[in-house]
XYZ file of C-alpha atoms in Angstrom:
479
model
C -53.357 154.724 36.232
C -50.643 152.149 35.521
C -47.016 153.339 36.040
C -45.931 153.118 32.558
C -48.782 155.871 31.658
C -47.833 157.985 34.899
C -44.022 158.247 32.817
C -45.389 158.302 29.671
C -47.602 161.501 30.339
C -44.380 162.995 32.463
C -41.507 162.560 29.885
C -44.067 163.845 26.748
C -45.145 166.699 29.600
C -41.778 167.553 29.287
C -40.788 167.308 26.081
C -43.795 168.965 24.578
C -43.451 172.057 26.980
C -40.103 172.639 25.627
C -40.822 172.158 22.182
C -43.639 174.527 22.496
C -41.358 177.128 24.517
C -38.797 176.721 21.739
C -41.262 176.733 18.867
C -42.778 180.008 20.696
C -39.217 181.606 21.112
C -38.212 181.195 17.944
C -41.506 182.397 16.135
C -40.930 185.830 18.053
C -37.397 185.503 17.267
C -37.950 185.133 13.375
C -40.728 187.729 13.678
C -38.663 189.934 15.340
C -35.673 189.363 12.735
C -37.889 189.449 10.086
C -39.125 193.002 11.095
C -35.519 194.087 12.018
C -34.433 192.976 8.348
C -36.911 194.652 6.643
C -36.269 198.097 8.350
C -32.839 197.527 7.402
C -33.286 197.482 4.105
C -35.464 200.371 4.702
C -33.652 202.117 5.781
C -30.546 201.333 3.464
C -32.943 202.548 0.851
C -33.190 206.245 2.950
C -29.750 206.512 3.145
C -29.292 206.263 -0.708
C -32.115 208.881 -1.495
C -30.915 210.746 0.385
C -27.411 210.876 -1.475
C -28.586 210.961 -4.599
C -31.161 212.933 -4.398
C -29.375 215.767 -2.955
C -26.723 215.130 -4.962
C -26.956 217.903 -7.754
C -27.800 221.266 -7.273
C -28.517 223.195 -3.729
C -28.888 220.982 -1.017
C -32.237 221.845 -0.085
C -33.577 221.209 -4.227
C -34.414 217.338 -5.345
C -33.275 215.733 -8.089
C -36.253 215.129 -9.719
C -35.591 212.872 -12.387
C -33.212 210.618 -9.651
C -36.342 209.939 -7.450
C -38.338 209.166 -10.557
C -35.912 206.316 -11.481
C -35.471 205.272 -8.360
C -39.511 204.924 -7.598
C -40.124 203.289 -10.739
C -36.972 200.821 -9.567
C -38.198 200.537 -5.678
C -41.920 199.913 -6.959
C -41.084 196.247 -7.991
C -39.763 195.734 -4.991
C -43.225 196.885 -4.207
C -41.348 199.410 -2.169
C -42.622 203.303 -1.900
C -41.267 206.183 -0.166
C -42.255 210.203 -0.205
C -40.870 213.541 1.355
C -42.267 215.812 4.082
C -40.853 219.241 3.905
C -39.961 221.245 6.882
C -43.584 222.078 7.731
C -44.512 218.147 8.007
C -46.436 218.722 4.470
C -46.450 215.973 1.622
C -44.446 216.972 -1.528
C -43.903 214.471 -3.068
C -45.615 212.472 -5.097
C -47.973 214.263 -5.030
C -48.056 217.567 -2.948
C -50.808 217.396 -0.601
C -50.749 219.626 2.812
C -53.513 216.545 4.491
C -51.066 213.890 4.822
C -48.175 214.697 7.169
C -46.218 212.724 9.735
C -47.871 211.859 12.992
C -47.106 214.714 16.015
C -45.656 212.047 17.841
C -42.962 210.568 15.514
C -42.474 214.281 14.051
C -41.384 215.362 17.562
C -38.141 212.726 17.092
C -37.537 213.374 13.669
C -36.794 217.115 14.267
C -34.475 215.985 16.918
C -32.592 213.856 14.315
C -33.645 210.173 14.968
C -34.617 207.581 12.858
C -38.294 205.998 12.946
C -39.034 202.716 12.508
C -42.700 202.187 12.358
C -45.140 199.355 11.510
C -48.445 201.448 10.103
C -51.622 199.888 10.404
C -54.575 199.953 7.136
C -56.038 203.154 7.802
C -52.892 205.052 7.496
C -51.347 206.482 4.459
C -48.440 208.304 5.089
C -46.186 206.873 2.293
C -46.811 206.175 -1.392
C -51.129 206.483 -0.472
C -50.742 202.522 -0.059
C -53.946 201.449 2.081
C -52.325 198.093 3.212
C -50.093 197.670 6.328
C -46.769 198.708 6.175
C -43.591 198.615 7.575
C -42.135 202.089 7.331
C -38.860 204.246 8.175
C -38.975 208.024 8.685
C -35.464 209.590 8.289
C -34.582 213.490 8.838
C -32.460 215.246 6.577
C -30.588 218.509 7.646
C -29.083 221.354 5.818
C -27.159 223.569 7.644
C -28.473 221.853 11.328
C -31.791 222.939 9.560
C -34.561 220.314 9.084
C -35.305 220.685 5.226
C -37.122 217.226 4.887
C -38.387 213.848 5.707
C -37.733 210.486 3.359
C -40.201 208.496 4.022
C -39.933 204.269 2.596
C -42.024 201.693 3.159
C -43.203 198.131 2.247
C -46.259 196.310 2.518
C -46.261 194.066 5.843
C -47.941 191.620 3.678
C -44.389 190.383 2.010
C -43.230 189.881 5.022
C -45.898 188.095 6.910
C -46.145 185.606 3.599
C -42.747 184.817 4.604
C -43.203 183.926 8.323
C -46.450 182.115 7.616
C -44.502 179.598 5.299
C -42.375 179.180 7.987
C -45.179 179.036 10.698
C -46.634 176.341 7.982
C -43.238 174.427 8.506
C -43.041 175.149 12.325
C -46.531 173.437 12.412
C -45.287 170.365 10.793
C -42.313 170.440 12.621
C -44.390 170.443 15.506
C -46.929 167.631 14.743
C -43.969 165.332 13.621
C -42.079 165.959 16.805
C -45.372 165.149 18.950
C -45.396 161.589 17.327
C -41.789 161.357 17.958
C -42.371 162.769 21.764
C -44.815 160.072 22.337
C -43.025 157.428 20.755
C -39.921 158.686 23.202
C -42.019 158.776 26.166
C -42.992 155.449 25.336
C -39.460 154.013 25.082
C -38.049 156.381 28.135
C -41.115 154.658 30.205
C -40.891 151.504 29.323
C -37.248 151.519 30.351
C -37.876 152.574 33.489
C -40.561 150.254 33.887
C -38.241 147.584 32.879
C -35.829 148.489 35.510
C -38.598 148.718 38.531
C -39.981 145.186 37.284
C -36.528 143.741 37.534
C -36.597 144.816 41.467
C -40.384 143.749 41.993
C -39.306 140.417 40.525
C -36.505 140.110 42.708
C -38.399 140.974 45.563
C -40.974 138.305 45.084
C -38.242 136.242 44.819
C -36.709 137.034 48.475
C -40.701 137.121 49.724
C -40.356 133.329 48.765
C -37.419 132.743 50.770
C -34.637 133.103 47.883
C -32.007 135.244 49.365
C -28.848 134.760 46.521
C -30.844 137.058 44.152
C -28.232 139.825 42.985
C -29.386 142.505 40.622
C -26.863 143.681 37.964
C -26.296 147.663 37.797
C -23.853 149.830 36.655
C -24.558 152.615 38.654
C -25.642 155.734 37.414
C -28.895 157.043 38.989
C -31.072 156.436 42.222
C -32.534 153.181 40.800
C -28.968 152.093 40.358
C -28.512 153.080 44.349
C -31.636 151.344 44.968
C -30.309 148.233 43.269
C -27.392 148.029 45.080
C -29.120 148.744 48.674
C -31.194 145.828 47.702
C -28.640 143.751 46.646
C -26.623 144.490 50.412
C -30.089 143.613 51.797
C -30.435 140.684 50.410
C -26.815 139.638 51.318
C -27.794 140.449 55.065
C -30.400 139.027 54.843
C -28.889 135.691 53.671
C -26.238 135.870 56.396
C -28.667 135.998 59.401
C -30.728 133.190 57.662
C -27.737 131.258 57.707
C -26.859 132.498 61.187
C -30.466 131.204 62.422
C -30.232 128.047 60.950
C -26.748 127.759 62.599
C -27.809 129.124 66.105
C -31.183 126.712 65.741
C -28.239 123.939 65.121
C -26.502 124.843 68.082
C -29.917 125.126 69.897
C -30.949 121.666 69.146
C -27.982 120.415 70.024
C -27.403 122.243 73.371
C -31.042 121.141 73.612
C -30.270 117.207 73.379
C -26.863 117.743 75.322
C -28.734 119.729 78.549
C -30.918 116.014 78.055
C -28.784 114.338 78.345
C -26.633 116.189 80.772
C -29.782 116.321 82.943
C -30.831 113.152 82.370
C -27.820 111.377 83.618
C -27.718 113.376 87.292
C -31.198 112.874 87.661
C -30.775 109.229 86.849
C -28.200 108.944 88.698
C -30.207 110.659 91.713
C -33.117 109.070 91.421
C -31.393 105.620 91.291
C -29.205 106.577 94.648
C -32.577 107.492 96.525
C -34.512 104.497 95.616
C -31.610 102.415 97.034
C -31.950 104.240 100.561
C -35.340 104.246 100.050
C -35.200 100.470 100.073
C -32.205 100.264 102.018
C -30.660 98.568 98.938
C -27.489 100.340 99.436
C -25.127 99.100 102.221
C -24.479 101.376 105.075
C -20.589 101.701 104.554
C -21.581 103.219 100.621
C -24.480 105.718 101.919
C -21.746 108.572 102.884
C -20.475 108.210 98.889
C -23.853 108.043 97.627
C -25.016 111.137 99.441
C -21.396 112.969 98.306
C -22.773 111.690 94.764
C -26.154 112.803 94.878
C -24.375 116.420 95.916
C -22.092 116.394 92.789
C -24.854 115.645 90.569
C -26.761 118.019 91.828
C -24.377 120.750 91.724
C -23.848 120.232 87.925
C -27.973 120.670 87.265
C -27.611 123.620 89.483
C -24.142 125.370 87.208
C -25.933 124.164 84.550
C -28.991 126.331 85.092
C -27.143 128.947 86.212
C -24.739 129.321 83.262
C -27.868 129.643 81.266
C -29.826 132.479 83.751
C -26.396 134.520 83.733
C -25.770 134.474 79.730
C -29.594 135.956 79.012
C -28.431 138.306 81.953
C -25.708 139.554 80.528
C -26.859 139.393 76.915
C -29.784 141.465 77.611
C -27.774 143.866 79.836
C -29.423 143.058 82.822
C -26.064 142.830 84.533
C -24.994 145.933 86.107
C -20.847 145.964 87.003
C -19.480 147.452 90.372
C -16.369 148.283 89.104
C -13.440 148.693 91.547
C -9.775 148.880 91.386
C -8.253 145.567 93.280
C -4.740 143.506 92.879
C -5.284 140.901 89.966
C -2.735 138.664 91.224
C -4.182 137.874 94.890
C -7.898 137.056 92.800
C -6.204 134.885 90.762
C -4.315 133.182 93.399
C -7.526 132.663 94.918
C -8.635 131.213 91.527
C -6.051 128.703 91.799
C -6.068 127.344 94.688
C -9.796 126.167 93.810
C -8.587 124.878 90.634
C -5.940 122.938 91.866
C -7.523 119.983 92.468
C -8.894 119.891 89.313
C -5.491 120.601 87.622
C -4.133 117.964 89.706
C -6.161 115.103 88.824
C -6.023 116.248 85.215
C -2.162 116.156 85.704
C -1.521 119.591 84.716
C 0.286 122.347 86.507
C -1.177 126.061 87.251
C 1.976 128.498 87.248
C 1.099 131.798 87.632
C 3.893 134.676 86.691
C 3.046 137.867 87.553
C 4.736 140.552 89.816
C 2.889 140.613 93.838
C 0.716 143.710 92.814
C -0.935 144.303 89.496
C -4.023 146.501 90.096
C -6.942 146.230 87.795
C -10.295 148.134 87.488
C -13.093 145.839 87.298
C -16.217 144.018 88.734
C -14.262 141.905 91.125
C -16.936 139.052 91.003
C -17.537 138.999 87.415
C -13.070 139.151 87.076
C -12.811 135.813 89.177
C -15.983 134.545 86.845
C -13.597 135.527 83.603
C -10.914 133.839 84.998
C -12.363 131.047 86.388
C -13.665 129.878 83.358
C -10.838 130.212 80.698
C -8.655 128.541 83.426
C -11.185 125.644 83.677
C -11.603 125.868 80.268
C -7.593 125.398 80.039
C -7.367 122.427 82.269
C -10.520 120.496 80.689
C -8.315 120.645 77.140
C -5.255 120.218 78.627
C -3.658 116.585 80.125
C -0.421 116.017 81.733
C 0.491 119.621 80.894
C 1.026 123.105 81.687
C -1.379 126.271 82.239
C 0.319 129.834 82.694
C -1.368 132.679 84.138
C 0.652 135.842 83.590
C -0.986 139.633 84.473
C 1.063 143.038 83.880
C 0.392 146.563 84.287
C 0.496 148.573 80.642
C -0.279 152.061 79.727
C -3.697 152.921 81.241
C -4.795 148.724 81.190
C -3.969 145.335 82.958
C -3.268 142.748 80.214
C -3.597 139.137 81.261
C -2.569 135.753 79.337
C -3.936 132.049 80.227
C -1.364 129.992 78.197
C -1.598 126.316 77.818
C -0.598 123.130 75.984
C -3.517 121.630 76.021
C -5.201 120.174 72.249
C -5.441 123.869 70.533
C -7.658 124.755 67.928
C -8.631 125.095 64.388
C -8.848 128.609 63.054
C -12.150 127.640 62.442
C -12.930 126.621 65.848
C -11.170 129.658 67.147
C -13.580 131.751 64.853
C -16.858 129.880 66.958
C -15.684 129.820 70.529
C -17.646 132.995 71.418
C -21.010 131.238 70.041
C -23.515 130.160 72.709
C -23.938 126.640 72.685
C -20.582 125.862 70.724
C -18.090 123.017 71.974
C -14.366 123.344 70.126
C -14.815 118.984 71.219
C -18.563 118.110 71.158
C -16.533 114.811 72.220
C -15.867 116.126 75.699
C -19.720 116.818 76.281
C -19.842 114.358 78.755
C -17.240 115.589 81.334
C -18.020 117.231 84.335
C -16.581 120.796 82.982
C -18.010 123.471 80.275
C -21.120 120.983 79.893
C -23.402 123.755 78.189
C -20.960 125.335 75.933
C -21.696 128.776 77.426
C -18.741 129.765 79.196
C -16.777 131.216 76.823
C -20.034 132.845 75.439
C -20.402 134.515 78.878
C -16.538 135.158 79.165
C -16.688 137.059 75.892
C -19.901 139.020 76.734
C -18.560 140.065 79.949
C -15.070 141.336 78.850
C -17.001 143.477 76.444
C -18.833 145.092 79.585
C -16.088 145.618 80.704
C -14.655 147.952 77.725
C -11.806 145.280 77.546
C -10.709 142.980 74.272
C -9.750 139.190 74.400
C -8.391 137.798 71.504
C -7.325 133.897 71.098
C -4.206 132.672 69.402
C -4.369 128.302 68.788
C -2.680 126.280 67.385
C -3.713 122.415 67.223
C -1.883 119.885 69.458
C 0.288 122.541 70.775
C -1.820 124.507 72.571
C -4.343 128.335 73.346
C -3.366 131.308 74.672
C -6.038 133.908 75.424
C -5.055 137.737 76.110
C -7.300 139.772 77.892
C -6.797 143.637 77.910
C -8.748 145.654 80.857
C -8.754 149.587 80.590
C -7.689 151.898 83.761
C -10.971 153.655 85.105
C -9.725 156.848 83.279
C -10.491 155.148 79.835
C -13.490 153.470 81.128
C -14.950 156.496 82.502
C -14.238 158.642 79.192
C -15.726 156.035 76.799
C -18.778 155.527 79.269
């Protein structure tokens, strides 16, 4: 069964069952008020007999000629009453010791109470009419002495005339609402159909590979919610497609580069070991070519290895051995191995920091941190200056590598922590940073670490990076 019949059949379920609960509550009602009315009239009727008709003479004689009147008055009304003396007999209209009141109701009327009764065919209590009728018994007392029972009543038939026209209107009211209840099911359904259909469409739509679908809601029910959820998907889902196509970007370019990278050593290699192979190289130049052939092999070899240790650390195959050491004597050992390197770039390494600043970390994967944002420093940064600074803070070691090297864009400074991303793709070629991973691994590692690095640039004048390790109190508590 199609949807739109599944909320068809629920919304007329529902309204039908409370029309009919409605329709059945107020046909009990109006009987019952119906009823209730008729006894009061009733019994309005008693209480005037009963004052006029005792009103002359001794209270226990009946004004004869009152209750004729009043019958003859009452009896187009096609109401009746009688009277039951003291002994439950019938005196009037027509004495007649046969017809008394019921044991049961006669037991109540002695004690003074009022009964309302609803008398079926058979029974003839009042006036000798055969038909139903709705009847009240009242006691009257003389002297807190019974003396009789008034006894009024009116055929059931007047009434029930009355609540069968309005059952006959009920009836239509009912038919005309089930046309409208279907016709309101109908439109109720097919609005919510409408609304489902507008997210099946839309998911089609992403199934195809169109992720800028946005569905318009104004949120005021669980479809609403569901619109919006989908809506957030679909705006994740658009940000890692373009993520993907921008890490596949960076992919086939760090692809092409590690070529080309690789292609030049081996090149260079292979062209270096033909020549001693054929002793085409003179013996003076075979102590450089071998020193060569070692350079170029070392770059394969950091090449390959920057790769193993990013997946390493990215999939948390890394496990720290954290320690707490003196920050200033690793990085002193830092720089005297980048010296050379600063040298020849003509920068300077300063380092300004106090003689000991302890810090709790991996001590290995520290002097990997700062080995490459202080390489990273001098490959960007000619004829200048690199500062090192590290203090001691409130439960953390805080570090800054300052330089005035070429800076950054804020855009570049938003990518540096992307594998595979080069702030100068120009620079590709030198013998530093030639995947594009260090940073990447820098980044991944502080994290480890519990620390933060953030990266302030600013182009042509220079980058400063701040790193911020925690004490092992704070590691150990977030851990």
């Amino acid at each position: 069964m199609k949807l739109i019949y599944q909320w068809m059949l629920a919304f007329f379920g529902v309204i039908m069952t409370t029309i009919i609960i409605v329709g059945i509550a107020f046909t009990q009602y109006s009987t019952r008020t119906a009823y209730e009315s008729t006894w009061d009239q009733l019994e309005g009727y008693a209480d005037v007999i009963e004052r006029e008709a005792f009103k002359q003479g001794s209270q226990a004689a009946l004004s004869t000629q009152f209750i004729i009147d009043s019958q003859q008055i009452l009896s187009q009304q096609h109401v009746g009453f009688n009277f039951f003396n003291a002994e439950n007999e019938m005196v009037y209209p027509t004495p007649d010791p046969k017809v008394s009141v019921k044991k049961q109701y006669w037991k109540h009327l002695k004690n003074g109470q009022i009964q309302r009764l609803s008398l079926s065919r058979d029974s003839h209590q009042v006036n000798n009419n055969k038909q139903e009728q709705l009847v009240v018994f009242k006691p009257v007392f003389y002297n807190n002495k019974l003396i009789y029972v008034i006894g009024v009543a009116a055929p059931l038939q007047t009434v029930k005339s009355g609540l069968t026209t309005m059952r006959k209107n009920l009836l239509i009211a009912f038919l005309l609402s089930t046309i409208g209840g279907i016709l309101l099911s109908y439109v109720l359904a097919r609005y919510q159909i409408y609304r489902i259909n507008r997210l099946r469409n839309a998911t089609h739509l992403v199934a195809e590979g169109d992720f800028n679908v946005q569905i318009k809601n104004p949120g005021k029910d669980e479809l609403d919610d569901l619109a919006t959820d989908f809506n957030e998907m679909v705006h994740s889902l658009n940000e890692s497609e373009e993520e993907i196509k921008r890490q596949e970007d960076r992919r086939r370019q760090f692809m092409a580069d590690a070529a080309h990278e690789m292609r030049t050593p081996l090149t260079t290699v292979k062209g270096l070991l033909e020549g001693l192979q054929y002793d085409a190289i003179p013996e003076e130049m075979r102590a450089k070519s071998i020193s060569l052939m070692q350079n170029e092999t070392n770059r394969l070899i950091r090449l390959v290895n920057e790769n193993l240790d990013y997946e390493k650390i990215r999939t948390n195959q890394i496990k720290l051995n954290p320690q707490t050491f003196n920050a200033v004597e690793a990085i002193q050992n830092i720089q005297e191995q980048l010296e050379k390197k600063a040298t020849e770039a003509g920068d300077t390494l300063i380092l300004d920091a106090q003689e000991n600043v302890p810090i709790y970390a991996d001590y290995d994967r520290f002097v990997q941190v700062m080995f490459n944002i202080m390489q990273n420093a001098i490959q960007f940064t000619e004829n200048g200056q690199i500062t090192v600074t590290a203090e001691a803070g409130f439960h953390e070691t805080i570090l800054t590598i300052s330089d005035t090297g070429i800076g950054m864009t804020d855009e570049q400074v938003k990518n540096i922590w992307e594998r595979y991303y080069k702030a100068d793709p120009s620079r590709k070629n030198t013998k530093y940073g030639e995947s594009g991973l260090g940073l990447a691994i820098v980044h991944q590692l502080v994290q480890l670490h519990h620390g933060t690095i953030e990266v302030q640039s600013i182009p042509e004048q220079g980058t400063t990076f701040t790193l911020t390790f925690s004490d092992e109190t704070i590691v150990t508590s977030e851990s």
